């Protein structure tokens, strides 16, 4: 087919631009390779600090090392690492950390270290603990107590928030495939939704449509409505979203889902064990849970503000019929009949037991008191950040506080805080840093220390505008590069460093 002259004349500049880009890409890649090498060396130094200081094993010892010696080595490393989180220098990471609570969980774990819920006939206590963790969590999150069995909120205990989200997305995919014949299921989620939704889309061959957030960092309801298609199987909202700690307009979004006959998932991994109690304390918490008729599933992490041992979360569904699409069952395997509710076959029953113990030991009064301390501390930190010249708090968060700056490089501020012992989270769009306030930060003097160090960090960055080094260039590069594949390469190399 002959291309018209008018069209051809318009294509010529595009061809020239494409050729220039093609010539430039190899040079960019060489430059990036040099940057990768520098970054990888820095990462290896910071992520592998024990190299050359303690013995490393590349193969099994010829003879087993005496248990006391093994314990001595491990206790030494544990002591080196516990100071930072015990003294409240970390964002999130350890959400309780009280030594008596940790000792209590350790006793529960030791008692159940051999328990595997896959063998329910041997350990029926594991099934008891799991079902009660699910029921207690559901009741806390507005599950109707008088609902008919078909709408009874039910669920499973998973290994963490990511698995809870993955399970829910797989469930909606499989239900839509079964009931509606949808082969290429779509998820609609705010751009601030957790990366586990991206992972679910990639793993399960789903399409993820991301909608923007407004100036308040909450999902745009109009954009959600416009994004709907006949392939949409689930809408998503966060309570709160990890980056900025803001709660999406769950009521409006879930009502859109209900009217269109699709699922709605509230990701409350961060807020599930804080927001119900914040509401009781009089804080402005918009509706986000099963009290809303459009909410059909939720994820909430027991190992965060539920104060369980690391490795448990709860995924909840409005009705057993929906939950069944989560399950896997094999009826013709030569090894016998096989069924599992989550991705794992064998699961650590000790962690399920520890989650049950944490919920029962804290009770409503315990979570209410903990939430009060966290929210009051967070309010003081938020106010203190707002008073530091050059910094501004993003949105109106309750306990996950993101701050940015139009005057200084906020990633360099994060580097300066790292030099002072703090472990904070750097984020993009916009460039910002956040602190997830936990019980560790409610200890006397911790909030004051954070604000004092933050003020000093900002002043130091102002005084040394040309200084380089640390992780600031890495965050800046990752946030500004238009070629996201390059950023993925960088993250892949980060994982290589961790695994080597």
Short mmCIF file of C-alpha atoms in Angstrom, two decimals:
data_model
loop_
_atom_site.label_atom_id
_atom_site.label_comp_id
_atom_site.label_asym_id
_atom_site.label_seq_id
_atom_site.Cartn_x
_atom_site.Cartn_y
_atom_site.Cartn_z
CA UNK A 1 0.00 0.00 0.00
CA UNK A 2 1.39 3.40 -0.98
CA UNK A 3 1.64 5.89 1.90
CA UNK A 4 0.20 9.34 1.04
CA UNK A 5 2.77 12.15 0.84
CA UNK A 6 1.12 14.09 3.66
CA UNK A 7 1.37 11.13 5.98
CA UNK A 8 4.89 10.30 4.85
CA UNK A 9 6.07 13.84 5.63
CA UNK A 10 4.75 13.48 9.18
CA UNK A 11 6.44 10.12 9.64
CA UNK A 12 9.91 11.41 8.75
CA UNK A 13 10.48 13.34 12.02
CA UNK A 14 9.29 10.30 13.96
CA UNK A 15 11.77 8.10 12.09
CA UNK A 16 14.61 10.50 12.85
CA UNK A 17 13.64 10.59 16.54
CA UNK A 18 13.49 6.79 16.64
CA UNK A 19 16.96 6.55 15.06
CA UNK A 20 18.40 9.03 17.58
CA UNK A 21 16.83 7.06 20.41
CA UNK A 22 18.18 3.77 19.03
CA UNK A 23 21.70 5.25 18.87
CA UNK A 24 21.42 6.65 22.38
CA UNK A 25 20.14 3.50 24.07
CA UNK A 26 23.49 1.57 24.00
CA UNK A 27 25.28 4.56 25.57
CA UNK A 28 22.58 4.84 28.20
CA UNK A 29 22.84 1.13 28.94
CA UNK A 30 26.65 1.37 29.32
CA UNK A 31 26.23 4.26 31.71
CA UNK A 32 23.56 2.37 33.60
CA UNK A 33 25.82 -0.69 33.83
CA UNK A 34 28.49 1.43 35.50
CA UNK A 35 25.88 2.84 37.86
CA UNK A 36 24.58 -0.66 38.55
CA UNK A 37 28.06 -1.79 39.56
CA UNK A 38 28.45 1.11 42.00
CA UNK A 39 24.97 0.60 43.42
CA UNK A 40 25.40 -3.17 43.73
CA UNK A 41 28.67 -2.66 45.62
CA UNK A 42 26.94 -0.26 48.03
CA UNK A 43 24.04 -2.63 48.49
CA UNK A 44 26.33 -5.58 49.15
CA UNK A 45 28.17 -3.56 51.80
CA UNK A 46 24.97 -2.52 53.59
CA UNK A 47 22.96 -5.74 53.16
CA UNK A 48 25.79 -8.18 53.91
CA UNK A 49 27.60 -6.53 56.84
CA UNK A 50 28.75 -9.84 58.34
CA UNK A 51 30.97 -10.84 55.44
CA UNK A 52 34.51 -11.20 56.70
CA UNK A 53 33.38 -10.85 60.32
CA UNK A 54 31.69 -14.19 60.99
CA UNK A 55 32.22 -17.62 59.38
CA UNK A 56 30.22 -18.33 56.21
CA UNK A 57 28.99 -21.75 55.11
CA UNK A 58 28.95 -22.89 51.48
CA UNK A 59 28.14 -26.53 52.24
CA UNK A 60 26.94 -28.68 55.11
CA UNK A 61 29.48 -29.08 57.91
CA UNK A 62 31.16 -32.49 57.81
CA UNK A 63 30.02 -32.94 61.39
CA UNK A 64 27.10 -31.25 63.04
CA UNK A 65 28.03 -28.21 65.12
CA UNK A 66 27.12 -28.61 68.81
CA UNK A 67 23.75 -27.01 69.53
CA UNK A 68 25.12 -24.68 72.19
CA UNK A 69 27.66 -23.32 69.72
CA UNK A 70 24.95 -22.85 67.08
CA UNK A 71 22.82 -20.94 69.57
CA UNK A 72 25.79 -18.83 70.64
CA UNK A 73 26.47 -17.74 67.04
CA UNK A 74 22.82 -16.91 66.38
CA UNK A 75 22.37 -15.06 69.67
CA UNK A 76 25.39 -12.91 68.83
CA UNK A 77 23.86 -11.78 65.53
CA UNK A 78 20.45 -11.25 67.12
CA UNK A 79 21.96 -8.96 69.76
CA UNK A 80 23.65 -6.89 67.04
CA UNK A 81 20.35 -6.36 65.24
CA UNK A 82 17.83 -5.88 67.99
CA UNK A 83 18.90 -2.45 69.19
CA UNK A 84 17.58 -0.53 66.18
CA UNK A 85 14.06 -1.92 66.30
CA UNK A 86 13.81 -2.14 70.09
CA UNK A 87 14.70 1.54 70.47
CA UNK A 88 12.12 2.64 67.88
CA UNK A 89 14.40 3.58 64.97
CA UNK A 90 12.39 1.62 62.36
CA UNK A 91 9.37 2.54 60.30
CA UNK A 92 6.94 -0.33 60.80
CA UNK A 93 8.90 -3.63 60.75
CA UNK A 94 8.30 -4.51 64.43
CA UNK A 95 4.87 -3.41 65.57
CA UNK A 96 4.90 -4.39 69.25
CA UNK A 97 8.34 -5.53 70.38
CA UNK A 98 7.63 -5.51 74.12
CA UNK A 99 9.90 -8.19 75.59
CA UNK A 100 7.18 -9.83 77.68
CA UNK A 101 4.94 -10.05 74.61
CA UNK A 102 7.78 -11.47 72.50
CA UNK A 103 8.59 -14.05 75.18
CA UNK A 104 4.92 -15.02 75.33
CA UNK A 105 4.74 -15.55 71.55
CA UNK A 106 7.98 -17.53 71.63
CA UNK A 107 6.55 -19.89 74.24
CA UNK A 108 3.44 -20.42 72.12
CA UNK A 109 5.57 -21.06 69.03
CA UNK A 110 7.84 -23.54 70.82
CA UNK A 111 4.79 -25.45 72.04
CA UNK A 112 3.47 -25.82 68.47
CA UNK A 113 6.67 -25.96 66.40
CA UNK A 114 5.79 -29.36 64.91
CA UNK A 115 2.15 -28.56 64.11
CA UNK A 116 1.07 -28.67 60.47
CA UNK A 117 -2.55 -27.70 59.65
CA UNK A 118 -2.35 -29.90 56.54
CA UNK A 119 -2.75 -32.85 58.94
CA UNK A 120 -5.93 -31.74 60.67
CA UNK A 121 -6.52 -35.25 62.02
CA UNK A 122 -3.29 -35.10 64.03
CA UNK A 123 -3.56 -31.48 65.14
CA UNK A 124 -7.24 -30.48 65.29
CA UNK A 125 -6.20 -27.59 67.55
CA UNK A 126 -4.71 -25.89 64.47
CA UNK A 127 -8.14 -25.83 62.79
CA UNK A 128 -9.68 -24.45 65.99
CA UNK A 129 -7.11 -21.67 66.19
CA UNK A 130 -7.41 -20.75 62.52
CA UNK A 131 -11.20 -20.63 62.43
CA UNK A 132 -11.31 -18.53 65.60
CA UNK A 133 -8.67 -16.10 64.31
CA UNK A 134 -10.82 -15.67 61.20
CA UNK A 135 -14.05 -15.24 63.18
CA UNK A 136 -12.57 -12.77 65.66
CA UNK A 137 -11.04 -10.70 62.86
CA UNK A 138 -14.28 -10.73 60.87
CA UNK A 139 -16.31 -9.57 63.87
CA UNK A 140 -13.84 -6.74 64.46
CA UNK A 141 -14.27 -5.66 60.83
CA UNK A 142 -18.03 -5.33 60.80
CA UNK A 143 -19.14 -8.81 59.78
CA UNK A 144 -22.93 -9.02 60.35
CA UNK A 145 -23.52 -11.38 63.27
CA UNK A 146 -27.00 -12.34 62.09
CA UNK A 147 -26.16 -12.85 58.39
CA UNK A 148 -27.59 -15.93 56.65
CA UNK A 149 -25.04 -18.66 56.03
CA UNK A 150 -24.71 -17.72 52.36
CA UNK A 151 -23.44 -14.26 53.38
CA UNK A 152 -21.52 -15.29 56.50
CA UNK A 153 -18.09 -13.66 56.47
CA UNK A 154 -15.44 -16.37 56.44
CA UNK A 155 -11.83 -16.73 55.35
CA UNK A 156 -8.39 -18.21 55.87
CA UNK A 157 -5.10 -17.48 57.59
CA UNK A 158 -2.31 -16.83 55.09
CA UNK A 159 1.44 -16.22 55.33
CA UNK A 160 1.17 -12.44 55.01
CA UNK A 161 -0.55 -9.54 53.32
CA UNK A 162 0.79 -10.34 49.87
CA UNK A 163 -0.57 -13.88 49.99
CA UNK A 164 -3.93 -12.61 51.26
CA UNK A 165 -4.15 -10.23 48.29
CA UNK A 166 -3.00 -12.87 45.82
CA UNK A 167 -5.57 -15.33 47.13
CA UNK A 168 -8.38 -12.80 46.81
CA UNK A 169 -7.45 -11.82 43.25
CA UNK A 170 -7.18 -15.47 42.18
CA UNK A 171 -10.59 -16.05 43.75
CA UNK A 172 -12.23 -13.28 41.71
CA UNK A 173 -10.51 -14.45 38.54
CA UNK A 174 -11.69 -18.03 38.94
CA UNK A 175 -15.24 -17.07 39.90
CA UNK A 176 -15.56 -14.77 36.86
CA UNK A 177 -14.19 -17.50 34.62
CA UNK A 178 -16.67 -20.02 36.03
CA UNK A 179 -19.81 -17.90 36.22
CA UNK A 180 -19.31 -15.35 33.44
CA UNK A 181 -16.83 -16.97 31.08
CA UNK A 182 -14.37 -14.09 31.44
CA UNK A 183 -10.97 -15.26 30.22
CA UNK A 184 -8.95 -12.06 30.70
CA UNK A 185 -10.09 -10.74 34.05
CA UNK A 186 -9.38 -7.13 35.04
CA UNK A 187 -8.54 -5.57 38.38
CA UNK A 188 -9.14 -1.85 38.93
CA UNK A 189 -6.99 -0.39 41.69
CA UNK A 190 -5.62 3.02 42.71
CA UNK A 191 -2.03 3.72 41.71
CA UNK A 192 -1.24 3.76 45.45
CA UNK A 193 -2.51 0.20 45.99
CA UNK A 194 0.04 -2.30 47.25
CA UNK A 195 2.43 -3.85 44.74
CA UNK A 196 0.93 -7.25 45.59
CA UNK A 197 -1.90 -6.38 43.19
CA UNK A 198 0.69 -5.98 40.41
CA UNK A 199 2.12 -9.33 41.46
CA UNK A 200 -1.31 -10.95 41.35
CA UNK A 201 -1.97 -9.60 37.86
CA UNK A 202 1.39 -10.90 36.64
CA UNK A 203 1.07 -14.31 38.30
CA UNK A 204 -2.53 -14.98 37.28
CA UNK A 205 -2.61 -13.48 33.80
CA UNK A 206 -4.98 -10.67 34.83
CA UNK A 207 -5.01 -7.09 33.62
CA UNK A 208 -4.46 -4.38 36.23
CA UNK A 209 -5.98 -1.00 35.43
CA UNK A 210 -4.57 1.70 37.69
CA UNK A 211 -6.62 4.78 38.46
CA UNK A 212 -5.17 8.08 39.70
CA UNK A 213 -5.46 9.57 43.15
CA UNK A 214 -6.44 13.15 43.87
CA UNK A 215 -4.49 15.87 45.62
CA UNK A 216 -5.59 14.27 48.89
CA UNK A 217 -3.92 10.99 47.73
CA UNK A 218 -7.24 9.13 47.80
CA UNK A 219 -8.55 7.16 44.83
CA UNK A 220 -10.45 9.09 42.17
CA UNK A 221 -14.00 7.71 42.18
CA UNK A 222 -14.86 9.09 38.75
CA UNK A 223 -11.79 7.46 37.23
CA UNK A 224 -12.80 4.14 38.78
CA UNK A 225 -16.25 4.40 37.21
CA UNK A 226 -14.76 5.19 33.79
CA UNK A 227 -12.27 2.31 34.00
CA UNK A 228 -14.99 -0.33 34.30
CA UNK A 229 -15.38 -2.77 31.45
CA UNK A 230 -17.14 -6.08 30.84
CA UNK A 231 -13.89 -7.80 31.88
CA UNK A 232 -13.68 -6.09 35.30
CA UNK A 233 -14.04 -8.60 38.11
CA UNK A 234 -12.93 -6.60 41.16
CA UNK A 235 -12.38 -3.04 42.39
CA UNK A 236 -9.79 -2.32 45.07
CA UNK A 237 -9.40 0.28 47.80
CA UNK A 238 -6.85 0.67 50.61
CA UNK A 239 -7.46 1.39 54.29
CA UNK A 240 -4.96 2.94 54.48
CA UNK A 241 -2.66 2.93 51.43
CA UNK A 242 0.96 2.14 52.25
CA UNK A 243 2.64 5.14 50.57
CA UNK A 244 0.81 8.05 52.20
CA UNK A 245 -1.35 6.49 54.92
CA UNK A 246 -4.61 7.82 53.43
CA UNK A 247 -7.87 5.86 53.30
CA UNK A 248 -9.52 5.54 49.91
CA UNK A 249 -13.24 6.39 49.52
CA UNK A 250 -14.26 2.80 50.17
CA UNK A 251 -17.97 3.56 50.54
CA UNK A 252 -18.24 5.13 47.08
CA UNK A 253 -15.97 2.63 45.35
CA UNK A 254 -17.64 -0.43 46.87
CA UNK A 255 -21.07 0.89 45.91
CA UNK A 256 -19.92 1.16 42.29
CA UNK A 257 -18.80 -2.47 42.50
CA UNK A 258 -22.09 -3.58 44.06
CA UNK A 259 -24.19 -1.86 41.41
CA UNK A 260 -22.18 -3.50 38.63
CA UNK A 261 -22.26 -6.96 40.20
CA UNK A 262 -18.51 -7.26 40.70
CA UNK A 263 -16.31 -7.81 43.74
CA UNK A 264 -14.78 -5.16 45.96
CA UNK A 265 -11.65 -5.79 48.01
CA UNK A 266 -10.60 -3.59 50.91
CA UNK A 267 -6.89 -3.94 51.55
CA UNK A 268 -6.69 -3.27 55.29
CA UNK A 269 -3.39 -5.06 55.82
CA UNK A 270 -2.01 -1.95 57.53
CA UNK A 271 -5.13 -0.57 59.15
CA UNK A 272 -7.29 -3.55 60.02
CA UNK A 273 -6.25 -3.69 63.66
CA UNK A 274 -6.05 0.10 64.16
CA UNK A 275 -8.96 1.74 62.33
CA UNK A 276 -11.80 -0.03 64.20
CA UNK A 277 -10.34 1.21 67.47
CA UNK A 278 -9.45 4.64 66.09
CA UNK A 279 -13.13 5.01 65.23
CA UNK A 280 -14.10 4.14 68.81
CA UNK A 281 -11.63 6.75 70.03
CA UNK A 282 -13.36 9.43 67.96
CA UNK A 283 -10.89 9.78 65.10
CA UNK A 284 -12.34 10.55 61.63
CA UNK A 285 -12.37 7.05 60.11
CA UNK A 286 -14.53 6.72 56.97
CA UNK A 287 -16.41 3.41 56.54
CA UNK A 288 -14.18 0.72 55.04
CA UNK A 289 -15.27 -2.74 56.20
CA UNK A 290 -18.08 -5.32 55.92
CA UNK A 291 -20.64 -2.84 57.23
CA UNK A 292 -20.63 -1.61 53.64
CA UNK A 293 -22.77 -4.00 51.54
CA UNK A 294 -20.47 -3.65 48.51
CA UNK A 295 -17.35 -4.90 50.33
CA UNK A 296 -16.99 -8.58 49.40
CA UNK A 297 -13.47 -9.31 50.65
CA UNK A 298 -10.75 -7.88 52.88
CA UNK A 299 -7.14 -8.50 53.77
CA UNK A 300 -5.77 -7.66 57.22
CA UNK A 301 -2.39 -8.52 58.71
CA UNK A 302 -2.31 -10.12 62.13
CA UNK A 303 1.49 -9.86 62.09
CA UNK A 304 1.41 -6.05 61.90
CA UNK A 305 -0.83 -4.17 64.31
CA UNK A 306 -2.42 -7.46 65.41
CA UNK A 307 0.93 -8.07 67.19
CA UNK A 308 1.23 -11.72 66.15
CA UNK A 309 4.53 -13.34 65.18
CA UNK A 310 5.75 -12.60 61.66
CA UNK A 311 4.15 -14.69 58.98
CA UNK A 312 0.36 -14.43 59.32
CA UNK A 313 -2.46 -12.47 57.73
CA UNK A 314 -6.19 -13.02 57.28
CA UNK A 315 -8.16 -12.94 54.03
CA UNK A 316 -11.92 -12.60 54.48
CA UNK A 317 -14.87 -13.16 52.10
CA UNK A 318 -18.54 -12.33 52.24
CA UNK A 319 -19.87 -15.87 51.96
CA UNK A 320 -18.46 -19.41 51.70
CA UNK A 321 -19.40 -19.64 48.01
CA UNK A 322 -16.84 -16.95 47.17
CA UNK A 323 -14.15 -18.46 49.39
CA UNK A 324 -14.43 -21.83 47.63
CA UNK A 325 -12.82 -20.32 44.51
CA UNK A 326 -9.70 -19.78 46.62
CA UNK A 327 -9.27 -23.49 47.33
CA UNK A 328 -7.27 -26.10 45.47
CA UNK A 329 -8.35 -29.74 45.35
CA UNK A 330 -6.91 -32.73 43.46
CA UNK A 331 -9.16 -35.76 43.24
CA UNK A 332 -7.15 -38.02 40.92
CA UNK A 333 -3.59 -37.79 42.26
CA UNK A 334 -1.89 -41.20 42.81
CA UNK A 335 -0.81 -39.93 46.21
CA UNK A 336 -4.41 -39.81 47.40
CA UNK A 337 -6.93 -37.05 47.91
CA UNK A 338 -5.34 -33.62 48.33
CA UNK A 339 -6.82 -30.24 49.20
CA UNK A 340 -5.43 -27.00 50.58
CA UNK A 341 -7.14 -23.67 51.31
CA UNK A 342 -4.15 -21.41 50.51
CA UNK A 343 -1.10 -21.57 48.24
CA UNK A 344 0.97 -23.52 50.73
CA UNK A 345 0.42 -27.20 51.41
CA UNK A 346 2.21 -27.65 54.69
CA UNK A 347 1.84 -24.56 56.84
CA UNK A 348 3.44 -23.50 60.13
CA UNK A 349 0.77 -24.27 62.70
CA UNK A 350 2.90 -22.55 65.31
CA UNK A 351 2.33 -19.20 63.61
CA UNK A 352 -1.43 -19.77 63.48
CA UNK A 353 -1.36 -20.62 67.19
CA UNK A 354 0.72 -17.51 67.93
CA UNK A 355 -1.79 -15.34 66.03
CA UNK A 356 -4.64 -16.80 68.07
CA UNK A 357 -2.69 -16.24 71.30
CA UNK A 358 -1.91 -12.62 70.38
CA UNK A 359 -5.55 -11.79 69.63
CA UNK A 360 -6.83 -13.46 72.79
CA UNK A 361 -4.14 -12.01 75.05
CA UNK A 362 -4.67 -8.45 73.79
CA UNK A 363 -8.45 -8.47 73.54
CA UNK A 364 -10.44 -5.39 72.57
CA UNK A 365 -9.17 -3.40 75.54
CA UNK A 366 -5.54 -4.13 74.63
CA UNK A 367 -5.95 -3.07 71.01
CA UNK A 368 -7.89 0.01 72.03
CA UNK A 369 -5.12 1.09 74.42
CA UNK A 370 -2.39 0.37 71.86
CA UNK A 371 -4.22 2.31 69.16
CA UNK A 372 -4.66 5.28 71.49
CA UNK A 373 -0.92 5.42 72.18
CA UNK A 374 -0.03 5.07 68.49
CA UNK A 375 -2.52 7.68 67.28
CA UNK A 376 -1.52 10.23 69.91
CA UNK A 377 2.16 9.74 69.10
CA UNK A 378 1.48 9.95 65.37
CA UNK A 379 -0.44 13.22 65.83
CA UNK A 380 2.52 14.71 67.71
CA UNK A 381 4.96 13.56 65.01
CA UNK A 382 2.72 14.87 62.22
CA UNK A 383 2.47 18.27 63.89
CA UNK A 384 6.23 18.33 64.50
CA UNK A 385 7.03 17.56 60.86
CA UNK A 386 4.74 20.36 59.71
CA UNK A 387 6.73 22.81 61.85
CA UNK A 388 10.08 21.94 60.23
CA UNK A 389 10.81 24.55 57.50
CA UNK A 390 10.88 22.96 54.07
CA UNK A 391 8.87 19.83 54.91
CA UNK A 392 5.18 19.15 54.32
CA UNK A 393 2.99 16.23 55.30
CA UNK A 394 1.15 14.59 52.40
CA UNK A 395 -2.60 14.14 52.76
CA UNK A 396 -4.21 13.79 56.17
CA UNK A 397 -2.91 10.48 57.55
CA UNK A 398 -3.64 8.97 60.95
CA UNK A 399 -0.58 6.84 61.72
CA UNK A 400 1.42 6.30 58.50
CA UNK A 401 2.94 9.73 57.86
CA UNK A 402 4.54 10.67 54.53
CA UNK A 403 6.47 13.91 54.13
CA UNK A 404 7.93 15.65 51.09
CA UNK A 405 9.85 18.82 50.33
CA UNK A 406 9.94 21.46 47.59
CA UNK A 407 13.14 22.95 48.98
CA UNK A 408 15.56 20.09 49.73
CA UNK A 409 16.24 16.60 48.34
CA UNK A 410 14.03 14.47 50.56
CA UNK A 411 16.04 11.34 49.73
CA UNK A 412 19.16 13.01 51.05
CA UNK A 413 17.17 13.83 54.19
CA UNK A 414 16.42 10.11 54.42
CA UNK A 415 20.15 9.37 54.04
CA UNK A 416 20.93 11.80 56.85
CA UNK A 417 18.35 10.06 59.03
CA UNK A 418 19.98 6.72 58.20
CA UNK A 419 23.30 8.08 59.48
CA UNK A 420 21.49 8.84 62.73
CA UNK A 421 20.26 5.25 62.97
CA UNK A 422 16.77 5.59 61.46
CA UNK A 423 15.32 3.11 58.95
CA UNK A 424 12.63 4.94 56.96
CA UNK A 425 10.77 4.19 53.71
CA UNK A 426 11.48 6.18 50.56
CA UNK A 427 8.75 6.45 47.92
CA UNK A 428 8.02 7.96 44.52
CA UNK A 429 5.32 10.05 42.82
CA UNK A 430 5.86 12.36 44.56
CA UNK A 431 9.31 11.91 46.05
CA UNK A 432 8.68 11.43 49.76
CA UNK A 433 9.59 9.49 52.87
CA UNK A 434 7.25 7.90 55.37
CA UNK A 435 7.17 6.66 58.93
CA UNK A 436 4.70 3.98 59.99
CA UNK A 437 4.19 4.73 63.69
CA UNK A 438 4.16 1.66 65.95
CA UNK A 439 4.21 0.93 69.66
CA UNK A 440 8.00 1.20 69.50
CA UNK A 441 7.61 4.91 68.78
CA UNK A 442 5.32 5.45 71.76
CA UNK A 443 8.19 4.80 74.17
CA UNK A 444 9.29 7.88 76.14
CA UNK A 445 11.50 10.21 74.12
CA UNK A 446 11.34 8.40 70.78
CA UNK A 447 9.03 10.85 68.99
CA UNK A 448 11.06 13.78 70.29
CA UNK A 449 14.29 12.14 69.11
CA UNK A 450 12.80 11.53 65.67
CA UNK A 451 11.73 15.17 65.24
CA UNK A 452 15.02 16.50 66.55
CA UNK A 453 17.02 14.27 64.20
CA UNK A 454 14.74 15.13 61.28
CA UNK A 455 15.17 18.86 61.84
CA UNK A 456 18.95 18.44 62.01
CA UNK A 457 18.91 16.26 58.87
CA UNK A 458 17.04 18.92 56.87
CA UNK A 459 19.41 21.64 58.09
CA UNK A 460 22.44 19.55 57.10
CA UNK A 461 21.07 18.92 53.60
CA UNK A 462 20.46 22.68 53.19
CA UNK A 463 24.02 23.40 54.29
CA UNK A 464 25.61 20.87 51.89
CA UNK A 465 23.58 21.07 48.65
CA UNK A 466 26.22 19.45 46.42
CA UNK A 467 27.04 16.48 48.62
CA UNK A 468 26.53 13.04 47.05
CA UNK A 469 26.55 9.44 48.19
CA UNK A 470 24.32 7.14 50.16
CA UNK A 471 21.07 5.81 48.70
CA UNK A 472 19.67 9.21 47.62
CA UNK A 473 20.97 8.86 44.04
CA UNK A 474 19.41 5.40 43.79
CA UNK A 475 15.98 6.61 44.87
CA UNK A 476 16.23 9.70 42.70
CA UNK A 477 17.27 7.66 39.67
CA UNK A 478 14.50 5.11 40.18
CA UNK A 479 11.89 7.80 40.62
CA UNK A 480 12.82 9.86 37.56
CA UNK A 481 13.79 7.30 34.93
CA UNK A 482 11.10 7.00 32.27
CA UNK A 483 12.38 3.55 31.27
CA UNK A 484 10.79 1.41 33.97
CA UNK A 485 12.56 -1.68 32.62
CA UNK A 486 15.83 -0.14 33.78
CA UNK A 487 14.41 0.29 37.27
CA UNK A 488 13.27 -3.36 37.22
CA UNK A 489 16.84 -4.35 36.33
CA UNK A 490 18.03 -2.47 39.39
CA UNK A 491 15.50 -4.22 41.63
CA UNK A 492 16.46 -7.58 40.17
CA UNK A 493 20.08 -6.95 41.06
CA UNK A 494 19.01 -5.98 44.56
CA UNK A 495 17.34 -9.39 44.91
CA UNK A 496 20.50 -11.02 43.53
CA UNK A 497 22.53 -9.35 46.27
CA UNK A 498 20.12 -10.64 48.93
CA UNK A 499 20.22 -14.17 47.55
CA UNK A 500 23.99 -14.50 47.05
#
